Tab-separated table of C-alpha atoms in Angstrom:
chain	number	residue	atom	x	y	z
A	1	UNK	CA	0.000	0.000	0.000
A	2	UNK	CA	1.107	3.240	-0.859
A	3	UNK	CA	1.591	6.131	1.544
A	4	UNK	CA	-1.595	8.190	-1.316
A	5	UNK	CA	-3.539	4.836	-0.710
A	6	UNK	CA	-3.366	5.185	3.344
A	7	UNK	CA	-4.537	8.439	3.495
A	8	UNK	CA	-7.342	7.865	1.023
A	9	UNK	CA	-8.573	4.677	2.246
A	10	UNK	CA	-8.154	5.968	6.080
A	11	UNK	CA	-9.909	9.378	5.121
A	12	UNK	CA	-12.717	6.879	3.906
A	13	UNK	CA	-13.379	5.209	7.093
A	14	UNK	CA	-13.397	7.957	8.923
A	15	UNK	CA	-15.819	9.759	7.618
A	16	UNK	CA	-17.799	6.556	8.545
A	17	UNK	CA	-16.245	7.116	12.282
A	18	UNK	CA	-17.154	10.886	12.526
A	19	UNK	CA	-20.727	10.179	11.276
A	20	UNK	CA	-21.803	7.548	13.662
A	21	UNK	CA	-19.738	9.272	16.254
A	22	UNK	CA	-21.379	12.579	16.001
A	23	UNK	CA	-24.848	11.018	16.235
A	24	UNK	CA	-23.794	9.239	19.157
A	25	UNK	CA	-21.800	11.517	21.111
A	26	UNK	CA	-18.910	9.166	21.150
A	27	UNK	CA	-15.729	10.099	19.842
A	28	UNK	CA	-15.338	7.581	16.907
A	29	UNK	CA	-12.230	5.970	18.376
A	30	UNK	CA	-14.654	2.922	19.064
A	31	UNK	CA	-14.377	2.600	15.485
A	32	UNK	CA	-10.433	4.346	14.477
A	33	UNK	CA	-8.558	2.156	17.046
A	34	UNK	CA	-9.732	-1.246	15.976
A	35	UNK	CA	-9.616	-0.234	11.724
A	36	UNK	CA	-5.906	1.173	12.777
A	37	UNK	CA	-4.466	-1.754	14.394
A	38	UNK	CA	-6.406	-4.505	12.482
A	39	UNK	CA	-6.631	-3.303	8.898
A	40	UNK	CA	-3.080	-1.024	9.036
A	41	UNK	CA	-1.146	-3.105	11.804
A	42	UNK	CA	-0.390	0.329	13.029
A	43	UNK	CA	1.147	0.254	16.275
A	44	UNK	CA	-1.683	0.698	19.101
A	45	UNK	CA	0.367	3.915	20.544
A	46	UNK	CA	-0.252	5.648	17.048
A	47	UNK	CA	-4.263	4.150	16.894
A	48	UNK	CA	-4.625	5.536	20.129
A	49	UNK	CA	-3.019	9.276	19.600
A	50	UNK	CA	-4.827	9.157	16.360
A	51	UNK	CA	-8.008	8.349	18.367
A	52	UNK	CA	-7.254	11.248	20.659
A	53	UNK	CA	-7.099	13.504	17.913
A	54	UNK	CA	-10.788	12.078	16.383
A	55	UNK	CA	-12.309	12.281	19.448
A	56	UNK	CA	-11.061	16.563	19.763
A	57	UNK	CA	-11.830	16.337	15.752
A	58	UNK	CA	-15.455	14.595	16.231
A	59	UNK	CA	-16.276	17.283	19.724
A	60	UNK	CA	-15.853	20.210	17.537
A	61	UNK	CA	-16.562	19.664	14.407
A	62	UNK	CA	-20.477	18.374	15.661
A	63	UNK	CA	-20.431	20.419	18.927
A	64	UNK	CA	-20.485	23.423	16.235
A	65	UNK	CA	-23.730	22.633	14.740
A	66	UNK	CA	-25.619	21.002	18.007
A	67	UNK	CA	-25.044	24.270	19.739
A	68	UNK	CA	-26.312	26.622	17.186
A	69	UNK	CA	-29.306	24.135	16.924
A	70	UNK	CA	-30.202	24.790	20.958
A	71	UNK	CA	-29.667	20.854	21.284
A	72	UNK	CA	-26.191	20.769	23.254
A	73	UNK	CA	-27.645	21.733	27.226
A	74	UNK	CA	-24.265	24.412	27.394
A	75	UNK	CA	-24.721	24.909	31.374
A	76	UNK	CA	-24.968	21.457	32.262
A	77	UNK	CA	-22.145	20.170	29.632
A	78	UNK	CA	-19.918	23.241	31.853
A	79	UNK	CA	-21.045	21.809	34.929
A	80	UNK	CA	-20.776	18.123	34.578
A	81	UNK	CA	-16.759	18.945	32.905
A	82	UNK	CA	-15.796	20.141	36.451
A	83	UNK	CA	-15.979	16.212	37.127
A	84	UNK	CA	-14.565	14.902	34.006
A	85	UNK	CA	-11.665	17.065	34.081
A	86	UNK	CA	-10.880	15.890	37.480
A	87	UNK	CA	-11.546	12.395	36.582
A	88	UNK	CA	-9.122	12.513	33.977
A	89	UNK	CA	-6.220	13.528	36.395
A	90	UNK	CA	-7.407	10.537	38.866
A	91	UNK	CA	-7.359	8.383	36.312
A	92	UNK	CA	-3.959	9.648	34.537
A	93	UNK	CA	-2.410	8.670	37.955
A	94	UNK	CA	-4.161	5.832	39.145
A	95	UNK	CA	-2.859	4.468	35.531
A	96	UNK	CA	0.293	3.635	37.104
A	97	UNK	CA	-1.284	1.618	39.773
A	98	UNK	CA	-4.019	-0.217	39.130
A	99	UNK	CA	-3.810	-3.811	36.423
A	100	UNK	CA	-5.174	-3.206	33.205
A	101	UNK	CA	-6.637	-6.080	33.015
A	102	UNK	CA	-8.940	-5.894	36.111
A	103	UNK	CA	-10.082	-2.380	34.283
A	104	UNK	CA	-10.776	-4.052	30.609
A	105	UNK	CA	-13.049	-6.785	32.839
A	106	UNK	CA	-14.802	-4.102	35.194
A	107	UNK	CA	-15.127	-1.246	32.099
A	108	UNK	CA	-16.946	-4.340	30.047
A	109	UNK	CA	-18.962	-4.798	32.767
A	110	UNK	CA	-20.009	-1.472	33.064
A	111	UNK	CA	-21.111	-1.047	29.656
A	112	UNK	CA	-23.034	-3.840	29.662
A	113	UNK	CA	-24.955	-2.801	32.790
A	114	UNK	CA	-25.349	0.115	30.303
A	115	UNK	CA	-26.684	-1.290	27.400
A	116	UNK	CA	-29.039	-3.274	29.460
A	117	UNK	CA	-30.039	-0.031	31.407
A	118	UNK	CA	-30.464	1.923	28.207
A	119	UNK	CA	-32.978	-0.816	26.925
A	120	UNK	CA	-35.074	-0.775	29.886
A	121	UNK	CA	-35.225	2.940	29.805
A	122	UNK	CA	-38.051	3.151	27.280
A	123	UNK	CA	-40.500	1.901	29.122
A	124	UNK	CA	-39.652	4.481	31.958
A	125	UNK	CA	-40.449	7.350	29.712
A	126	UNK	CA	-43.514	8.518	32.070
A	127	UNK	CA	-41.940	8.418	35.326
A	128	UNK	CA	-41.621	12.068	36.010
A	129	UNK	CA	-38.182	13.443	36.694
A	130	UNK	CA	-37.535	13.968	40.274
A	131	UNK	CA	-37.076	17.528	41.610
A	132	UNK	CA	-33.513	18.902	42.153
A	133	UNK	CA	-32.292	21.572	43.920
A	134	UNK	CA	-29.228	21.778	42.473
A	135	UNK	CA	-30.905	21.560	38.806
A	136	UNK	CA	-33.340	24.416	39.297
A	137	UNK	CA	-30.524	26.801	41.053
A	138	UNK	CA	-28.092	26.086	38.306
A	139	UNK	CA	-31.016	26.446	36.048
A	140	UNK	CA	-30.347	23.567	34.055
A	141	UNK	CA	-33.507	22.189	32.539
A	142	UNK	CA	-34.076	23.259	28.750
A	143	UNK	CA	-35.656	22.700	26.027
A	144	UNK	CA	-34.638	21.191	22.636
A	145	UNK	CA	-36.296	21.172	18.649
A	146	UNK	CA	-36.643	17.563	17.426
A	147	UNK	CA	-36.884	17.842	14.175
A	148	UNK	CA	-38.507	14.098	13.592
A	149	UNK	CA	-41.293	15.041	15.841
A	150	UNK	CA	-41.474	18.628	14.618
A	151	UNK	CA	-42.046	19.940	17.946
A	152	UNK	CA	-39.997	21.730	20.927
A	153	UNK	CA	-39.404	19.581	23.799
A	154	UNK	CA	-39.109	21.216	27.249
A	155	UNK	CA	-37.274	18.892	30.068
A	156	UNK	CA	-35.973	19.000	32.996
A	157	UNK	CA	-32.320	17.857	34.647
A	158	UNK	CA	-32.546	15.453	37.607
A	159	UNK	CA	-29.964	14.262	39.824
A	160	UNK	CA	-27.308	16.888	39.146
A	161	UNK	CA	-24.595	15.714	41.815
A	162	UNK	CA	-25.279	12.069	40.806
A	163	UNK	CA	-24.046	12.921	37.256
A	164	UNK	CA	-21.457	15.318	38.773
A	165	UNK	CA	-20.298	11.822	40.606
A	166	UNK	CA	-21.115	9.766	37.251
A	167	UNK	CA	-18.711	11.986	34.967
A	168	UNK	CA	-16.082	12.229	37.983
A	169	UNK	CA	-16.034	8.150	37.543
A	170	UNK	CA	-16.181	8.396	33.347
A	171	UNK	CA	-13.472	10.956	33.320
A	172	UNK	CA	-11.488	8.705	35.625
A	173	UNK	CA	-11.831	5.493	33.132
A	174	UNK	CA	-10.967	7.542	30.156
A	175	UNK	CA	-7.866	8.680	31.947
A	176	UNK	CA	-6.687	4.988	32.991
A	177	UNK	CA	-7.568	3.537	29.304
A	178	UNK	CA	-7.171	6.562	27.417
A	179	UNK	CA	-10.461	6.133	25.480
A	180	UNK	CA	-13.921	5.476	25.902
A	181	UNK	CA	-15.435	9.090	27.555
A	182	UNK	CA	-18.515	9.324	25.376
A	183	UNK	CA	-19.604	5.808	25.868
A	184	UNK	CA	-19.624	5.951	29.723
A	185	UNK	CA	-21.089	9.947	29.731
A	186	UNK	CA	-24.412	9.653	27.189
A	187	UNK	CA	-25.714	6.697	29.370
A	188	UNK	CA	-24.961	8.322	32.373
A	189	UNK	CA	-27.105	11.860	31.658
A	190	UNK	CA	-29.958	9.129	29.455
A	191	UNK	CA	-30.280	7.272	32.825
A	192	UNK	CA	-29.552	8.945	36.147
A	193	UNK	CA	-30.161	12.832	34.892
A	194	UNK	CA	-33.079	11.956	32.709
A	195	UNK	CA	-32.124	14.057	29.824
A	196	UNK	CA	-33.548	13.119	26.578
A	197	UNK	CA	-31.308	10.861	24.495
A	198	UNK	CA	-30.637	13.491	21.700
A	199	UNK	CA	-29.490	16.356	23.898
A	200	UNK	CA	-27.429	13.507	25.958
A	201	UNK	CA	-25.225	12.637	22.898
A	202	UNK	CA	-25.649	16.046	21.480
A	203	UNK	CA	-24.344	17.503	25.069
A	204	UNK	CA	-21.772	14.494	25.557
A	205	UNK	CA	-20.295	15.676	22.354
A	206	UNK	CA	-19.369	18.934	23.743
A	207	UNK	CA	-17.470	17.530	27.144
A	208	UNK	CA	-15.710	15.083	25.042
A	209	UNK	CA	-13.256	17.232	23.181
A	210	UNK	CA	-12.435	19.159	26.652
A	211	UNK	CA	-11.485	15.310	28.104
A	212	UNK	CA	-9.623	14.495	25.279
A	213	UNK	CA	-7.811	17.767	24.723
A	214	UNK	CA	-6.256	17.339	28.373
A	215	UNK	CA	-4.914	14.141	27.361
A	216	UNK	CA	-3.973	15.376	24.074
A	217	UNK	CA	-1.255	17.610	24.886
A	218	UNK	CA	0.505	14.292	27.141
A	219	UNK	CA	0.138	12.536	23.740
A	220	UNK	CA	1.190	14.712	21.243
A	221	UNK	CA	4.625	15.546	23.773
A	222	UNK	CA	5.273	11.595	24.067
A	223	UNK	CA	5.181	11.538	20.286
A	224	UNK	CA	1.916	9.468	19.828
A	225	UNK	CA	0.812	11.358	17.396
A	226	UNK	CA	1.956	10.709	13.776
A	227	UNK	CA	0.958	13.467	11.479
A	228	UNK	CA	0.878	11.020	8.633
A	229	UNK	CA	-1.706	9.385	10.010
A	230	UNK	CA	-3.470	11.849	12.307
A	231	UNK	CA	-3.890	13.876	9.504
A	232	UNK	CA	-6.448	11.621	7.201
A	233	UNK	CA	-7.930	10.652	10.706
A	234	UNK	CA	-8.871	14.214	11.106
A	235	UNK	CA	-10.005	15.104	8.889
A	236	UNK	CA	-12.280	12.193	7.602
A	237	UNK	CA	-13.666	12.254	11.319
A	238	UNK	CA	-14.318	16.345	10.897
A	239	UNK	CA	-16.362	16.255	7.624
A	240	UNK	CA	-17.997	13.196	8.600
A	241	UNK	CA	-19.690	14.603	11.994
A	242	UNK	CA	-20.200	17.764	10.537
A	243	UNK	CA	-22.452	15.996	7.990
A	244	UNK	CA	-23.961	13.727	11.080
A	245	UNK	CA	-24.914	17.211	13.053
A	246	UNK	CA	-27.048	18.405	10.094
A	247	UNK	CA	-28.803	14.981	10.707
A	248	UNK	CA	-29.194	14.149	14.075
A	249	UNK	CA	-32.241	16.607	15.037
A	250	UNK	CA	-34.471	14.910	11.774
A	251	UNK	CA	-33.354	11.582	13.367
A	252	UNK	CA	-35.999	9.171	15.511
A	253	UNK	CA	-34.400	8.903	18.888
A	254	UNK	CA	-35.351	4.987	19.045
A	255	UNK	CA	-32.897	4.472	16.357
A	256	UNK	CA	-30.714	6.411	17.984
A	257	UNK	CA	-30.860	4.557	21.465
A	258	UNK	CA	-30.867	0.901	19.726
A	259	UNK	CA	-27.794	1.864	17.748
A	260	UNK	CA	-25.923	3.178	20.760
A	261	UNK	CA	-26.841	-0.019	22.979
A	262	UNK	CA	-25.049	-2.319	20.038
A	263	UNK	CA	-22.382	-0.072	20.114
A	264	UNK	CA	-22.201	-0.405	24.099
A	265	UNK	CA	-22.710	-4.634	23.413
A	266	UNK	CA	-19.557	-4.359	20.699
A	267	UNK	CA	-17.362	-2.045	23.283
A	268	UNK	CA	-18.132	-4.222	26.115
A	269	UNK	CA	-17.473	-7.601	24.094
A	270	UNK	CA	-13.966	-6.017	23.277
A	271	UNK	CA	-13.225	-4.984	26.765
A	272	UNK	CA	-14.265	-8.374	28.280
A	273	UNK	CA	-12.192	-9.834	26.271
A	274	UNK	CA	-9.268	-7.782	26.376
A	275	UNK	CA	-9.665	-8.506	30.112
A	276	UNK	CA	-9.999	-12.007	29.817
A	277	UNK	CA	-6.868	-12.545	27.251
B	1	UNK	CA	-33.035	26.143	5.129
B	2	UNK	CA	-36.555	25.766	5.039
B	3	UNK	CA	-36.449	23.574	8.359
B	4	UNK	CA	-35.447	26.493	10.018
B	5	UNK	CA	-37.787	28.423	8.897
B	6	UNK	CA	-41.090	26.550	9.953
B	7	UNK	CA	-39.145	26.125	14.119
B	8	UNK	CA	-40.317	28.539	16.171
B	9	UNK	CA	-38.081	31.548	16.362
B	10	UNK	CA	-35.171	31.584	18.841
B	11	UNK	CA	-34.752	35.090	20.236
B	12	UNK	CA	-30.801	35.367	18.900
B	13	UNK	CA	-30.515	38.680	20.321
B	14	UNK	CA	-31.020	37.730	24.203
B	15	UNK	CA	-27.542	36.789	26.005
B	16	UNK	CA	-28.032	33.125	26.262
B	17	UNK	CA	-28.700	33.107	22.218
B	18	UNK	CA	-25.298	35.340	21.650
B	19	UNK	CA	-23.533	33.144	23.427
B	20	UNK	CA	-24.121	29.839	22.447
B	21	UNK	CA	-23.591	31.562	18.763
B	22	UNK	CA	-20.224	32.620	19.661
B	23	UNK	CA	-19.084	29.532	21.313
B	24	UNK	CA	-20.699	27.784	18.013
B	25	UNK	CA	-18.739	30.288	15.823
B	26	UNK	CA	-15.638	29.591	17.898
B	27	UNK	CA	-15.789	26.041	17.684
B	28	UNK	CA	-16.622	26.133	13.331
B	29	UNK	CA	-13.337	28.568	13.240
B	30	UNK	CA	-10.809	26.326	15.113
B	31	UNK	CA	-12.045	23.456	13.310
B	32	UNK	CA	-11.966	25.101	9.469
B	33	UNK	CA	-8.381	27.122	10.387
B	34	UNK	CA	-6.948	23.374	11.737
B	35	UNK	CA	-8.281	21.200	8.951
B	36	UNK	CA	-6.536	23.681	6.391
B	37	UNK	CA	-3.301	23.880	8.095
B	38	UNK	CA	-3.658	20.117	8.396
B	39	UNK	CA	-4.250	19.732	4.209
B	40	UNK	CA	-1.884	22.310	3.110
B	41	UNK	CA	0.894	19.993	5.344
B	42	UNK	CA	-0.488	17.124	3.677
B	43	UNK	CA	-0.469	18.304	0.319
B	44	UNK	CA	3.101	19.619	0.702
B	45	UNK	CA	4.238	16.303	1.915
B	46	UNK	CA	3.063	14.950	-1.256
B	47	UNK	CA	4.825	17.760	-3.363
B	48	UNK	CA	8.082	17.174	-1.525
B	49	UNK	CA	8.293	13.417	-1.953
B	50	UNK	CA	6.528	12.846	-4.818
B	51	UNK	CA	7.246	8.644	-4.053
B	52	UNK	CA	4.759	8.781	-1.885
B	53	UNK	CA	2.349	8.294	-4.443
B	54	UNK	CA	3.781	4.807	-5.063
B	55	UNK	CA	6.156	3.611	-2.403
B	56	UNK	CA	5.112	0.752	0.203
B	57	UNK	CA	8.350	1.150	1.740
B	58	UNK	CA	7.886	5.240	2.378
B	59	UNK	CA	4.416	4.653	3.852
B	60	UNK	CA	6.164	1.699	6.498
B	61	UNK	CA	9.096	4.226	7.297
B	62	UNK	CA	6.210	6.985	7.746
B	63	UNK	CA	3.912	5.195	9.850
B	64	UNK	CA	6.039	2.436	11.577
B	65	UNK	CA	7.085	3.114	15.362
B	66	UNK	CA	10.384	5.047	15.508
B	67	UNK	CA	9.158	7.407	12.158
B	68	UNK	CA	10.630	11.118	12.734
B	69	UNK	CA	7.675	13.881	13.055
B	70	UNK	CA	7.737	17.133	15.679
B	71	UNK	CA	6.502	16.186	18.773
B	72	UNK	CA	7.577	19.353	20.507
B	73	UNK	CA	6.792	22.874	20.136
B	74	UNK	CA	10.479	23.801	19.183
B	75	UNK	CA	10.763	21.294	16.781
B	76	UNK	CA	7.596	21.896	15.341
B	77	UNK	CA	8.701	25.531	14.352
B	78	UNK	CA	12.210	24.493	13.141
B	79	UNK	CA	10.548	22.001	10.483
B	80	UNK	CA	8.132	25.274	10.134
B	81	UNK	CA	10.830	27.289	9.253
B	82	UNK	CA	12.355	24.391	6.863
B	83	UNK	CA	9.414	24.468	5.162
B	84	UNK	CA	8.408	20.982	5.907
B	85	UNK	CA	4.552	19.552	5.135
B	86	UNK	CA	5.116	16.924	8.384
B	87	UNK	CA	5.535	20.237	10.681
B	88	UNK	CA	2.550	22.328	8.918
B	89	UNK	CA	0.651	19.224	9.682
B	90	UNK	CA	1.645	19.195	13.298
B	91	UNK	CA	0.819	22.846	13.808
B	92	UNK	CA	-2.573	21.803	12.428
B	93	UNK	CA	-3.046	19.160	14.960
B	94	UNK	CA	-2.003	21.701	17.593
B	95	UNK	CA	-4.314	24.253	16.370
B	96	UNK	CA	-7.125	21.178	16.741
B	97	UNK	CA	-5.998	20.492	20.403
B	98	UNK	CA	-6.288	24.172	21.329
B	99	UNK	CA	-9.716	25.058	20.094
B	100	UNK	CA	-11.810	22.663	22.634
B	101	UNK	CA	-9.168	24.680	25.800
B	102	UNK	CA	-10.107	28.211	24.027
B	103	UNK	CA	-13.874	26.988	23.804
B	104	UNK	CA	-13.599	27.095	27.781
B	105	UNK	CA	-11.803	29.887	28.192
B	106	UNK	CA	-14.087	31.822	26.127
B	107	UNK	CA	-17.102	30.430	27.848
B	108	UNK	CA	-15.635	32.000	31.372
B	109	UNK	CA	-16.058	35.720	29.509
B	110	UNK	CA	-19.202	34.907	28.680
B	111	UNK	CA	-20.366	34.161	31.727
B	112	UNK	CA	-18.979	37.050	33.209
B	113	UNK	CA	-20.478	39.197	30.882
B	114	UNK	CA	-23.807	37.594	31.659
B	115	UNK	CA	-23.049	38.312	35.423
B	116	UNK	CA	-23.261	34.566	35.576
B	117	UNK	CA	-20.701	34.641	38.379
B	118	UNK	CA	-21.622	31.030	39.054
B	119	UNK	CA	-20.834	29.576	35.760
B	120	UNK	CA	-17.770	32.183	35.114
B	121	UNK	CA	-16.594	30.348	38.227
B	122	UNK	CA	-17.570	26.882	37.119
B	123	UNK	CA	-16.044	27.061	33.794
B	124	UNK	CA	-13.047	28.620	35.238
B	125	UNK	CA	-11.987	25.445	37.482
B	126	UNK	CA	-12.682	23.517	34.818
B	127	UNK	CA	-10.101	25.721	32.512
B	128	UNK	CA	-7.628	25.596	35.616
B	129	UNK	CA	-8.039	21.697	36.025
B	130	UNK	CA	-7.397	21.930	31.783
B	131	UNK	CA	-3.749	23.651	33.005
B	132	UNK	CA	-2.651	21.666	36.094
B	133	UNK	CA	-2.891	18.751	33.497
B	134	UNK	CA	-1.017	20.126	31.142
B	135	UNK	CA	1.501	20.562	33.608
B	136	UNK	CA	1.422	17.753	35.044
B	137	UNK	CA	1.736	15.567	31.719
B	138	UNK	CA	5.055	18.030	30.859
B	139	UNK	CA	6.418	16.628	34.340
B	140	UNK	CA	5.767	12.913	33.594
């Protein structure tokens, strides 16, 4: 393969990445990691700086658009980046501590929990949010445009400092493995904060670039990042979530949810099993 | 766009629209000024070794473990000043990594001008949290 044939074929699958990742507020590394090492036996320090660099490419190229649209909830993605940010610190030093592989088995687990939570979810739609203190104070609840319903959707935030706690613990994991925010942070503001699935992912998609920019910098100094192949990365992942923003609102948030639970099922099969190896 | 057009209208001119405008703005500048940094490197890496249009063996020396690219600000404006695609690429990347930091920092004036004092102080540990890592990854 040629070095014109990388980039081309890379760009390619990354605009595959930065779609599905900007619909569902992950960073596309679920998807640039595994295409890296398998189908370009590039080394898994590369995959993952590369992956860095998606994720930061992914958070602002769709951020841009879901905030415009009123869909990214600004004050609570500020808020609930106070614990992600401090996660990522824990977890940057706990990575010199703790096994990997008892992380790969209990970060499996927990996305499986997830998935399985996720499902249920639907049938919980009527249970009214529970009044917060913190929420109303903070004045987080908003309202959001869906596009595939054609009407604006008022909600409300529940269970602030439980997600403050929640992103504290996903900004930790994403410091130990160095990927995976996104997938812990949309179930955790679906489920225990109540917000509705498209603001979660379009919200998520916000805090993830912060996370991954404070790792970034570690990366890019330790000379994980190859241009050569950050740069196709980035750019695939850029024009393919910009085109996923412009599509997310028109989008039927049952898709939505059963596509991110078999994402969740795929991440937590690969964990397990990195775990288990 | 027509969808627009039928939504109810969003008051743009109240502070919370403004803001989330400018922080959208923000965000669609970084993005556009990295990704053209990041193809005029590429492009120039092309132009200077035109093999790499052909070559297996360039693309294994380029992307195997060991391959020579900037990895620190210095070097990155030496192979600037060279003229070098890799280190137009790199400043790119850089560019990339900055624009999510900026986002917050930005957000903090925001606030303030919003009398938000709250959120200006929010945002601003998380901006300060964004620094002590910084730092502390430099140490490591």
């Amino acid at each position: 393969m040629s070095p014109l044939e990388f980039v081309l074929t890379l760009f390619g699958i990354c605009l595959v990445a930065g779609f599905v990742g900007s619909l569902m507020g992950l960073g596309g590394g679920v998807i640039v990691v595994p295409a890296l090492t398998l189908l370009y036996g590039i080394d898994i320090r590369y995959a993952i700086g590369a992956s860095i660099v998606s994720v930061i490419a992914t958070s602002s190229g769709a951020a841009a658009a879901y905030v415009r649209q009123h869909m990214t909830n600004l004050r609570t993605a500020m808020l609930l980046e106070v614990g992600t940010t401090t996660g990522a610190i824990t977890g940057a030093f706990l990575a010199g501590v703790v096994h990997g592989r008892w992380l790969f088995l209990m970060f499996g687990l927990l996305l499986g929990y997830s998935a399985l939570a996720m499902l249920r979810r639907k049938s919980q739609r009527d249970r009214p949010v529970p009044p917060d203190p913190w929420a109303d104070r903070l004045k987080l609840h908003g309202s959001y445009f869906d596009e595939a319903k054609g009407v604006e959707i008022p909600y409300r935030v529940g269970n602030a400092r439980l997600g403050l706690a929640l992103m504290y613990l996903a900004g930790t994991v994403s410091g130990l493995l160095g990927i995976g925010s996104g997938v812990l942070k949309v179930p955790a503001m679906d489920l225990a904060m109540r917000i509705p699935l498209k603001v979660s992912t379009a919200t998520s998609n916000l805090m993830i670039g912060v996370t991954a920019a404070a790792s970034a910098g570690v990366y890019f100094a330790r000379g994980d990042v190859d241009p050569f192949i950050a740069a196709p990365v980035a750019t695939g992942v850029v024009l393919g979530a910009t085109a996923g923003s412009k599509v997310l609102a028109k989008t039927d948030s049952r898709l939505l949810r059963a596509l991110f639970v078999l994402i969740l099922l795929a991440v937590a099969t690969q964990m397990l099993l990195r775990g288990l190896r | 766009m027509t969808l627009h057009a039928q939504r109810p209208p969003r008051p743009e001119r109240s502070p919370i629209g403004r803001f989330e405008l400018l922080i959208s703005r923000l965000l669609r500048t970084g993005v556009t000024a990295s990704m053209a940094t990041i193809l005029v490197g590429l492009v120039l890496m092309f132009i200077h070794h035109p093999s790499y249009l052909r070559s297996d063996a360039d693309l294994a020396r380029l992307t195997s473990p060991g391959a020579a690219f900037p990895h620190h600000l210095g070097d990155v404006a030496a192979g600037l000043a060279a003229g070098r695609g890799q280190a137009v690429v790199a400043l790119g990347l850089l560019l990339l990594i900055a624009t999510p930091i900026l986002r917050v920092a930005v957000s903090i004036a925001g606030f303030a001008v919003e009398r938000d004092w709250i959120f200006a102080l929010i945002t601003g540990v998380v901006l300060a949290v964004l620094l002590v890592s910084f730092w502390l990854g430099k140490v490591e």
